[in-house]
mmCIF file of C-alpha atoms in Angstrom:
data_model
loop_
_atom_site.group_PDB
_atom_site.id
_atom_site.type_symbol
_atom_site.label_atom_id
_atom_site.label_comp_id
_atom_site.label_asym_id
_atom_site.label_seq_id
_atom_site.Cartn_x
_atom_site.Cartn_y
_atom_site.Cartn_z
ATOM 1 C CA UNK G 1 131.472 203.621 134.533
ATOM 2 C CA UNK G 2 134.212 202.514 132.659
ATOM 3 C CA UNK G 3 135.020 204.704 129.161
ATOM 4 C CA UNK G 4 135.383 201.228 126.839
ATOM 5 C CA UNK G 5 133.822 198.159 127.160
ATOM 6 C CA UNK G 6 136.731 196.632 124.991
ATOM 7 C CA UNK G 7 140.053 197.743 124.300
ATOM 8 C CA UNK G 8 142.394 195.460 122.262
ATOM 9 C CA UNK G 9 145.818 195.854 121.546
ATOM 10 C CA UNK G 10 148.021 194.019 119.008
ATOM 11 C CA UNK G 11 149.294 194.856 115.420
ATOM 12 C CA UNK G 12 147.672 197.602 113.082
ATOM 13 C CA UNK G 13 148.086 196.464 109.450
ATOM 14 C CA UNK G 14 146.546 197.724 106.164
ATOM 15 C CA UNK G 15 144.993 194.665 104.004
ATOM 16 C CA UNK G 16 146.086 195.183 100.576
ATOM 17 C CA UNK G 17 143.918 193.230 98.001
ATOM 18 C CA UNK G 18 144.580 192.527 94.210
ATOM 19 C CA UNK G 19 142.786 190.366 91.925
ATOM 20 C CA UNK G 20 146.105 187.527 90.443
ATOM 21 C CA UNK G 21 145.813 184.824 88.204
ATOM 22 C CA UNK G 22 148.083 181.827 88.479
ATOM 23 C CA UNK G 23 150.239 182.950 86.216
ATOM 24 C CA UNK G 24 151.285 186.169 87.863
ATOM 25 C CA UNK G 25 151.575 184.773 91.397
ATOM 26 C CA UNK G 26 154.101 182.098 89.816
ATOM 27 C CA UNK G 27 156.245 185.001 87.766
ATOM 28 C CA UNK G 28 156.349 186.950 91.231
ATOM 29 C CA UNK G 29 157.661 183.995 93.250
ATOM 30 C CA UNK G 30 154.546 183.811 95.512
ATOM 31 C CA UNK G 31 153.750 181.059 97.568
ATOM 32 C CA UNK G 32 150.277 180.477 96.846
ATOM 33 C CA UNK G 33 147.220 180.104 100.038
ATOM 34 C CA UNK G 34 149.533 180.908 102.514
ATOM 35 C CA UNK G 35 150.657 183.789 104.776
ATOM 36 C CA UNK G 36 154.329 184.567 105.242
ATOM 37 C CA UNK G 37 156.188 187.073 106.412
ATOM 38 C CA UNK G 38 158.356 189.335 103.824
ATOM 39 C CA UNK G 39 161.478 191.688 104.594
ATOM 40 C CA UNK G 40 160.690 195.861 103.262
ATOM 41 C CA UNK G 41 162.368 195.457 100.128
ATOM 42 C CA UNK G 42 159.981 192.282 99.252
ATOM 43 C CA UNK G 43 157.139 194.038 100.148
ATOM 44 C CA UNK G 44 157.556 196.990 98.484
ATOM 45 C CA UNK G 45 158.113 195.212 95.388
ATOM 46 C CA UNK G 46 154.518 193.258 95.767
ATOM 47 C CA UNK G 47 152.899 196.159 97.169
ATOM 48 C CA UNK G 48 154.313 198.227 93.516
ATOM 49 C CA UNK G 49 153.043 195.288 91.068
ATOM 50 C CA UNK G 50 149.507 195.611 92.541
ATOM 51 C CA UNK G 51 147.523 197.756 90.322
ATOM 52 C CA UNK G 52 143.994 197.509 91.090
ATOM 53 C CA UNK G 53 144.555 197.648 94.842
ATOM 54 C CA UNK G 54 141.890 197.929 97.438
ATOM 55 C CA UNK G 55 142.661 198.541 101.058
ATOM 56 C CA UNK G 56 141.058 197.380 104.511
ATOM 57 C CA UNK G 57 142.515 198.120 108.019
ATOM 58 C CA UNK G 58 143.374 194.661 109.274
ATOM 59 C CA UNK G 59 145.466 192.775 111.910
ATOM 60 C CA UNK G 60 143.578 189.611 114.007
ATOM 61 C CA UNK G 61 142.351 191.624 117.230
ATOM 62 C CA UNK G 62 142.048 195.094 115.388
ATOM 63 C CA UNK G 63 138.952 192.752 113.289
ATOM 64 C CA UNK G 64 137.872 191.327 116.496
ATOM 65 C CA UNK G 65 137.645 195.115 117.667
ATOM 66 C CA UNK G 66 135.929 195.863 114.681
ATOM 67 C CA UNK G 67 133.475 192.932 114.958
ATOM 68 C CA UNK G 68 132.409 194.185 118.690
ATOM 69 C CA UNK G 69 132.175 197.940 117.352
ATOM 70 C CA UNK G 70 129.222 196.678 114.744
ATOM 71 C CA UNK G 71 127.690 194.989 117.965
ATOM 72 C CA UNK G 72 127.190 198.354 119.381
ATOM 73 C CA UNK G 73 129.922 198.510 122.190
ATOM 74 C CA UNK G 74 132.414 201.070 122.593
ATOM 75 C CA UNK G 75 135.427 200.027 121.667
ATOM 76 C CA UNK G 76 139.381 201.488 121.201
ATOM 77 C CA UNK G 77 142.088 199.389 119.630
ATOM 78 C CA UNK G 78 146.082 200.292 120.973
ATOM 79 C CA UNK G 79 148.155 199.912 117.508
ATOM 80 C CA UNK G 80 151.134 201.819 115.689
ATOM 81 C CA UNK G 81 151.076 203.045 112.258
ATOM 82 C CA UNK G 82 153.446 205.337 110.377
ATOM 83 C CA UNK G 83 152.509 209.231 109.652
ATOM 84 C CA UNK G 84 152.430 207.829 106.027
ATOM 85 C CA UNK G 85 149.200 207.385 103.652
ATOM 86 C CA UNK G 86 148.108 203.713 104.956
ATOM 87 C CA UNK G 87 148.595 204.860 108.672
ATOM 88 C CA UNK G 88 146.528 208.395 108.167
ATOM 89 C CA UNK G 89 143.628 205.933 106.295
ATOM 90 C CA UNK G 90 144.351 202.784 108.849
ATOM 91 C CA UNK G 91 143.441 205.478 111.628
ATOM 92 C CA UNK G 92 141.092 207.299 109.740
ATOM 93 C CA UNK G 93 139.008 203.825 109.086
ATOM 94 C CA UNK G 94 138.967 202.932 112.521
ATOM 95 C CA UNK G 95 137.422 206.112 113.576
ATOM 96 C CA UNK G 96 134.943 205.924 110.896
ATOM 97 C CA UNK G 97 133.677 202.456 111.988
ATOM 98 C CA UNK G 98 133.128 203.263 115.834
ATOM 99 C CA UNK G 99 136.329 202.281 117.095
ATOM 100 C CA UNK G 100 138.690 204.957 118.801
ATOM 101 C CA UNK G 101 142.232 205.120 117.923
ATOM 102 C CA UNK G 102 143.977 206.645 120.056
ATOM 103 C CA UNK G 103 147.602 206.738 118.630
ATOM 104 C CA UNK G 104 147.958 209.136 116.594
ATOM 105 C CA UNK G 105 150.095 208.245 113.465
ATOM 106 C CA UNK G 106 154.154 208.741 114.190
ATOM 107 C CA UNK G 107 156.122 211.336 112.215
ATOM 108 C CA UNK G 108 159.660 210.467 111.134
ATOM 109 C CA UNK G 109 161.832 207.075 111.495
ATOM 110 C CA UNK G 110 162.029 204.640 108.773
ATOM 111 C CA UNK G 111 159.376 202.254 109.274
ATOM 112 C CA UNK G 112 156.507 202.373 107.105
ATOM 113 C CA UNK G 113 153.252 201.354 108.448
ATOM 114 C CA UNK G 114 152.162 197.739 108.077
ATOM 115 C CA UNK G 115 150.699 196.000 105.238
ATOM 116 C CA UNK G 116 149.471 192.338 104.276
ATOM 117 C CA UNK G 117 149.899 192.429 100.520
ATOM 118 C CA UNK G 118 147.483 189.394 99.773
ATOM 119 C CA UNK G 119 146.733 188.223 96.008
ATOM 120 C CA UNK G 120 143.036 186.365 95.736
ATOM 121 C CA UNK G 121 143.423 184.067 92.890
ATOM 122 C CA UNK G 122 140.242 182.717 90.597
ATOM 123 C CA UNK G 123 139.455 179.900 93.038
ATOM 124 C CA UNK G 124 139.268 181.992 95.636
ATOM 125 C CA UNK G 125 143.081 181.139 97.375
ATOM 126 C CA UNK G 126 144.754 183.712 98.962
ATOM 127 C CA UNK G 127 147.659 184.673 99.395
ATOM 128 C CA UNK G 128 149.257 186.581 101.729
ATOM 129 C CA UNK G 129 152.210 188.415 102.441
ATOM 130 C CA UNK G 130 152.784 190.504 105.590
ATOM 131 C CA UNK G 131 155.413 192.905 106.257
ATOM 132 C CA UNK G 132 155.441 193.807 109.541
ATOM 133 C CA UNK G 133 156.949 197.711 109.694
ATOM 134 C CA UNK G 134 156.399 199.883 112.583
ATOM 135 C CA UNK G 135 153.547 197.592 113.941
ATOM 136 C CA UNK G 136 156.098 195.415 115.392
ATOM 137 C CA UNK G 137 157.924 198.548 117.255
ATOM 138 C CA UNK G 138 154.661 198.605 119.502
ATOM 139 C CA UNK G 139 155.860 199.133 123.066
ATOM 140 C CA UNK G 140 154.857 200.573 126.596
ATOM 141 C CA UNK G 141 154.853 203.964 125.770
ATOM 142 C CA UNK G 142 151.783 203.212 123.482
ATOM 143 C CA UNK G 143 149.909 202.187 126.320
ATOM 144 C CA UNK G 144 147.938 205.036 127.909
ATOM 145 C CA UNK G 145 146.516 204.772 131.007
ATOM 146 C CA UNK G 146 143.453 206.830 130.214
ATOM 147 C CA UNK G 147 142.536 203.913 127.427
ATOM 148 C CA UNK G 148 144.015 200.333 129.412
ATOM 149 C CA UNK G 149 142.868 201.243 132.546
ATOM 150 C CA UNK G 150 139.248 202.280 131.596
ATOM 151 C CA UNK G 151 138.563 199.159 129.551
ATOM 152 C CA UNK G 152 135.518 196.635 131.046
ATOM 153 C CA UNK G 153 137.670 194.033 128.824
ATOM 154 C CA UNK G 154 141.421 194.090 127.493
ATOM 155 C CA UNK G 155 142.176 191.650 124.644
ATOM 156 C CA UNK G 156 145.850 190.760 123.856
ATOM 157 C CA UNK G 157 147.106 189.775 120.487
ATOM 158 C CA UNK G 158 149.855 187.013 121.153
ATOM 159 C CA UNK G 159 152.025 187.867 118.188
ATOM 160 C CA UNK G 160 153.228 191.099 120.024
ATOM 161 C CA UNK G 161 155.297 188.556 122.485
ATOM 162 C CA UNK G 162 157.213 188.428 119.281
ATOM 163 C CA UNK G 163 159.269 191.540 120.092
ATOM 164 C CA UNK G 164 160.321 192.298 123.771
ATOM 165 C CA UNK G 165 158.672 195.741 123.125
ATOM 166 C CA UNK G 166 155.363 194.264 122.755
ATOM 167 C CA UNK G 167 155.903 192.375 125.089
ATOM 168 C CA UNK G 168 156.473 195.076 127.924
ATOM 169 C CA UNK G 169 152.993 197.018 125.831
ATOM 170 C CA UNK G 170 151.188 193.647 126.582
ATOM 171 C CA UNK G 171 151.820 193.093 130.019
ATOM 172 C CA UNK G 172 151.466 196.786 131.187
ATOM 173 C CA UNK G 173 148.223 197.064 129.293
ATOM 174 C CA UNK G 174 147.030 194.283 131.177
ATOM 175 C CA UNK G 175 148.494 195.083 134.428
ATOM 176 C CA UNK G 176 146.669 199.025 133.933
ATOM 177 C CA UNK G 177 143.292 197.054 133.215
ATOM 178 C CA UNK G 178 143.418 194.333 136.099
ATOM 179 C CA UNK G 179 144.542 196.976 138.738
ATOM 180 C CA UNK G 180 141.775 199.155 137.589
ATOM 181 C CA UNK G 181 139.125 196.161 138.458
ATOM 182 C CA UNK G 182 138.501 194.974 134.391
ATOM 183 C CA UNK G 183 139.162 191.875 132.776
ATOM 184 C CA UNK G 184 142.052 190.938 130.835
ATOM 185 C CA UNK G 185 142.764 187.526 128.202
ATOM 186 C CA UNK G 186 144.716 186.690 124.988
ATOM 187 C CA UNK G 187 144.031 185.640 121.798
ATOM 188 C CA UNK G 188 147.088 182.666 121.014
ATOM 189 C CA UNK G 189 147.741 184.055 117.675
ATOM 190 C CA UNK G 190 148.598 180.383 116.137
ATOM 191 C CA UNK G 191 150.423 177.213 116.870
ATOM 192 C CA UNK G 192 153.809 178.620 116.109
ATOM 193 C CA UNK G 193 154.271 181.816 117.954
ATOM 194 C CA UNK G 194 153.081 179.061 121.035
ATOM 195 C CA UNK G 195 155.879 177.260 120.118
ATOM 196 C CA UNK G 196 157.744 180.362 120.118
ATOM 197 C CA UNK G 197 156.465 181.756 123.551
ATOM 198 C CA UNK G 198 155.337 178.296 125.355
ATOM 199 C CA UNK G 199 156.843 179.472 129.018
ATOM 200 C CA UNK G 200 155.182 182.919 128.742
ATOM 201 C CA UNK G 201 152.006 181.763 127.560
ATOM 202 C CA UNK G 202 152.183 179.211 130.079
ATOM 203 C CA UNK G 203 152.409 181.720 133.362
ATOM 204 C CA UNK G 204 150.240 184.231 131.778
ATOM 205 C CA UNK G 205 147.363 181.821 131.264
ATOM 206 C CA UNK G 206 147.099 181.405 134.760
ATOM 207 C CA UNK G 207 147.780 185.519 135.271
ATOM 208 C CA UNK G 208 144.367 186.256 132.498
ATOM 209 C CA UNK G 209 140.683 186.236 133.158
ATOM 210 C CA UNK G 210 140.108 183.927 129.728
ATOM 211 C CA UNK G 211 142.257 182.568 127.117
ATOM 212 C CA UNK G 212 141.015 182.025 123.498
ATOM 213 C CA UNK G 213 142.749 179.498 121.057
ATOM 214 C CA UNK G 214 142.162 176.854 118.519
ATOM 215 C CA UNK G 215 142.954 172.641 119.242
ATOM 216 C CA UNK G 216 146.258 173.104 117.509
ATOM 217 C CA UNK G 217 146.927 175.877 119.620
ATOM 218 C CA UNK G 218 145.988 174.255 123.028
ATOM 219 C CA UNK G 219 147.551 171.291 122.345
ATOM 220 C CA UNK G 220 151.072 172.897 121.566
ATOM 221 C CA UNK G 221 150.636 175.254 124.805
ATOM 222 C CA UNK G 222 150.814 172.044 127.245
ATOM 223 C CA UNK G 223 152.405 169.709 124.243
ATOM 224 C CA UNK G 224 150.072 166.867 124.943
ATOM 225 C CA UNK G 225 147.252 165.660 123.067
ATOM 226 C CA UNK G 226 143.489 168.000 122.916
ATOM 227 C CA UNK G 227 141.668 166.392 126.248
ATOM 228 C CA UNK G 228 144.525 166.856 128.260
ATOM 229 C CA UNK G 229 145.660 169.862 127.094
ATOM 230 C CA UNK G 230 142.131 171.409 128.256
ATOM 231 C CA UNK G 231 141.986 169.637 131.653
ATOM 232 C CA UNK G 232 145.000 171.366 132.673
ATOM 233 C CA UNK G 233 143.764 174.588 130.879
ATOM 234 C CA UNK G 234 140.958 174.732 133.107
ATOM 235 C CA UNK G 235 143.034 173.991 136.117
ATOM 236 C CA UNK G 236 145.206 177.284 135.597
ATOM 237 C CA UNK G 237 142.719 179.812 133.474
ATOM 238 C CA UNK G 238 139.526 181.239 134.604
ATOM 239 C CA UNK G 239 138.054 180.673 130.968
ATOM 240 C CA UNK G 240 139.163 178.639 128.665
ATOM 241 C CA UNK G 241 137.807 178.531 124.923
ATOM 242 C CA UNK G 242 138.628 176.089 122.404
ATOM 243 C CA UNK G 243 137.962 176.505 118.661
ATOM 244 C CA UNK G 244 137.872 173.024 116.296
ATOM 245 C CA UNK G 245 137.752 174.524 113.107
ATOM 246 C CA UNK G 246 133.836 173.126 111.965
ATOM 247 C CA UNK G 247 133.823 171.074 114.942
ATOM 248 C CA UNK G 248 132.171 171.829 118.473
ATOM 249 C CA UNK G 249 133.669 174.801 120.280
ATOM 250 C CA UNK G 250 134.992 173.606 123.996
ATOM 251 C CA UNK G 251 134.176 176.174 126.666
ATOM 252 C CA UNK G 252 135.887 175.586 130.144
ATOM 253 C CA UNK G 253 135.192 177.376 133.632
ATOM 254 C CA UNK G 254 136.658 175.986 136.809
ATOM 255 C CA UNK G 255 134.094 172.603 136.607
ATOM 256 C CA UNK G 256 131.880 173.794 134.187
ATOM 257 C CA UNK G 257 132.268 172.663 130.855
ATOM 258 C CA UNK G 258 130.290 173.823 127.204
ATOM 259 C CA UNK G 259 130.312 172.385 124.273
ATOM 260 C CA UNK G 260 128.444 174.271 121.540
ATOM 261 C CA UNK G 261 127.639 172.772 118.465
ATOM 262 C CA UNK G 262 128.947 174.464 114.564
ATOM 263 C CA UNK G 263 126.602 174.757 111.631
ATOM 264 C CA UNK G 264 129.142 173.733 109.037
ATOM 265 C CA UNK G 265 128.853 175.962 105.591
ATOM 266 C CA UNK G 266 130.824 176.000 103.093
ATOM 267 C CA UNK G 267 133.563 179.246 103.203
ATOM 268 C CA UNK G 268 133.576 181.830 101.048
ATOM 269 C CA UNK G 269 136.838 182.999 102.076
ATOM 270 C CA UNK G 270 138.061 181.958 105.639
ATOM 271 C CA UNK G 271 140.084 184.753 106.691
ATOM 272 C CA UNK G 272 139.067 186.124 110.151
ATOM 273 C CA UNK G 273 136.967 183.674 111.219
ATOM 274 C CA UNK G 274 138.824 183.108 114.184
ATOM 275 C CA UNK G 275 139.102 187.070 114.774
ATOM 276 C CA UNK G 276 135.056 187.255 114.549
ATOM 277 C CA UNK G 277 134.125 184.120 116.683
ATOM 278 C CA UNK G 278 136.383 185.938 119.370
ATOM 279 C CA UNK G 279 133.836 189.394 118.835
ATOM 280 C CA UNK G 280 130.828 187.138 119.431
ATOM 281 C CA UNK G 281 132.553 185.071 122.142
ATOM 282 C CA UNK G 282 133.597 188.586 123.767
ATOM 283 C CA UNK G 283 130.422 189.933 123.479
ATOM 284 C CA UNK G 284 128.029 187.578 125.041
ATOM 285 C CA UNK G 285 131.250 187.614 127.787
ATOM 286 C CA UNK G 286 131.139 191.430 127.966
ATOM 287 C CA UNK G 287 127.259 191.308 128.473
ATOM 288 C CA UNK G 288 126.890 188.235 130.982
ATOM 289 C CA UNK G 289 125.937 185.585 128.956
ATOM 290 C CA UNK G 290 126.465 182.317 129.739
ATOM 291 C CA UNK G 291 129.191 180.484 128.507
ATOM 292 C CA UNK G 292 126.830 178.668 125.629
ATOM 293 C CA UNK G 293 125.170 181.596 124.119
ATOM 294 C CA UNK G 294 128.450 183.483 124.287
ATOM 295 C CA UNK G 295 129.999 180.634 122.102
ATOM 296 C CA UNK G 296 127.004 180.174 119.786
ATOM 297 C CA UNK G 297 127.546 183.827 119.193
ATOM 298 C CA UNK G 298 130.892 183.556 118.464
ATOM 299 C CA UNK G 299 130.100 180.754 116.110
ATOM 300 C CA UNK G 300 127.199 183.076 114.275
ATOM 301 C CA UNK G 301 129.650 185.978 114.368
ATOM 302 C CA UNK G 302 132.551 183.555 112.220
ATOM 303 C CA UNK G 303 129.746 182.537 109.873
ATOM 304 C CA UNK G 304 129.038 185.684 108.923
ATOM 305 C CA UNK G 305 132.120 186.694 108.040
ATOM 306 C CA UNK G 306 133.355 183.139 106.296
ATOM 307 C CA UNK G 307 130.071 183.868 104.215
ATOM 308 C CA UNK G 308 131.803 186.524 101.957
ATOM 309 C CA UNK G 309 135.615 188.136 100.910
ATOM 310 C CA UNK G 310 137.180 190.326 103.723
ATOM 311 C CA UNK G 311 137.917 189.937 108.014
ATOM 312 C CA UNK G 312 135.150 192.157 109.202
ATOM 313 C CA UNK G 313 131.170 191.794 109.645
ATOM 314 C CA UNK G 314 129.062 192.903 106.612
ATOM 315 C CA UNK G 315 125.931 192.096 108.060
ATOM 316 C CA UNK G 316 124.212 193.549 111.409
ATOM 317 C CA UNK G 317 125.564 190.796 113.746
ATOM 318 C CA UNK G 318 122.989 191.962 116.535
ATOM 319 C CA UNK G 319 120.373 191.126 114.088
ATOM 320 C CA UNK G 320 121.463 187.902 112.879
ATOM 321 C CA UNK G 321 121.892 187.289 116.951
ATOM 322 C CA UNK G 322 117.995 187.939 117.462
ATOM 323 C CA UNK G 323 117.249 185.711 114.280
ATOM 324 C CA UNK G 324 118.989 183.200 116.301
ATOM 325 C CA UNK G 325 117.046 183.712 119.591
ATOM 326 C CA UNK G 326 120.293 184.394 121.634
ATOM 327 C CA UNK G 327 119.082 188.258 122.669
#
């Protein structure tokens, strides 16, 4: 009996939320409905002019975490925060919602811990802007044995390939999990850090157990258009998912192939959608569904949370999973 049923690893960073009108997201030079990275100066000086601030623990597989700890499993998320106040409350929060943390915050150095500094505008926009700190220092002495190697299922955040730290974290976690007889697979991150990383993601889709990405991203991974892109997916992955942004979600295994239909709504806000149709994906995966229900509960799991403001489940997903006749 394995200790976790999921363990994800990636980036640990603090959403910081503040209410902007036009007006002050022009005076501060912000580039508005968009997410881009800022330096520590630039984000201290954001992070200073938000006065009614109101913080979430964030980062894209940290919410997918999240998401699986409201669907009951037992969960641990491998992340690095400062021994400042966002890190004690980013590790503090995760405990509180179900999901071990088992890094404790680091004393000394001079990174801060991470924060998305994102302004929500009247219509709704937001934007975001991330500075990275000690999240990005993530590296293989984070990864414990005692948490990788007792996972069920390991899920990778691709933006850690960013630094060759988290790089070495990523590949020993999923060496420690594989060894120890669990499944291991990777979130894409987006089309750029593909771009970025093309000939790593390349061998380690055919070194994973499943592979989760968007058309954009599949398409840039194999740099030819969506159908072909996911015929030679499927010849190198074990499963392949494919998200289309309202459109049918593509499910690939060996010669099977899903396609599971989307109930378009209208977003409230957007963010984490893709983080929350990988909890219901991983899920139905984690419980031995087939591929269709576990996509049609990764597609009830990202309407939830496109149905109000935040990246994390509001509502009991396991309920809205029975509503749905899919338990």
């Amino acid at each position: 009996m394995k200790t976790y049923d999921v363990v994800g690893i990636g980036n640990a960073i603090v959403d910081v939320f503040n209410q902007a009108d036009d007006s002050f997201i022009e005076m501060m030079g912000i580039e508005k409905g968009i997410m881009q990275l800022v330096e520590r100066e630039r984000g201290e000086i954001l992070y200073a002019a938000m006065k009614e601030r109101v913080q979430a623990p964030g980062g894209s597989v940290a919410n997918t975490i999240a998401g699986l700890g409201n669907l009951g499993l037992r969960t641990a998320f491998i992340g690095r925060v400062h021994d400042d106040a966002l890190g004690r409350f980013y590790a503090k929060s995760m405990a509180e919602s179900g999901t071990a943390f088992p890094n404790p915050p680091v004393p000394g150095g001079e990174l801060p811990t991470s924060r998305s500094m994102i302004f929500v505008s009247p219509d709704g926009e937001r934007s975001m802007n991330t500075y990275l700190g000690i999240s990005s220092e993530l590296g293989p002495d984070d990864v414990s044995d005692a948490v990788a190697g007792e996972a069920v299922l390991l899920f990778l955040e691709g933006y850690l390939y960013d630094k060759p730290k988290g790089k070495q974290a990523f590949e020993r976690a999923a060496k420690l999990c594989r060894d120890a007889g669990g499944k291991a697979g990777i979130a894409l991150s987006d089309p750029f850090c593909v771009d970025r990383h093309r000939d790593d993601f390349r061998r380690l889709v055919k070194d994973l157990d499943y592979v989760i990405g968007n058309e954009h991203e599949w398409s840039s991974l194999y740099q030819t258009d969506l159908s072909a892109a996911l015929e030679q997916a499927a010849r190198d992955a074990g499963v392949v998912v494919c998200t289309r942004s309202g459109d049918e979600v593509i499910l690939v295994r060996g010669e099977e192939m899903v396609t599971v239909p989307v109930n378009r709504v209208v977003p409230v806000d957007a963010t984490g959608a893709g983080d929350q149709f990988a909890a219901g994906f991983l899920y139905g995966f984690a419980t031995g569904q087939s591929l269709a229900v576990a996509g049609r509960m990764g597609c009830v799991a990202a309407a939830e949370v496109i149905s109000h403001f935040g990246a994390r489940p509001e509502t009991d997903l396991k309920a809205l999973f029975r509503k749905e006749g899919l338990i």
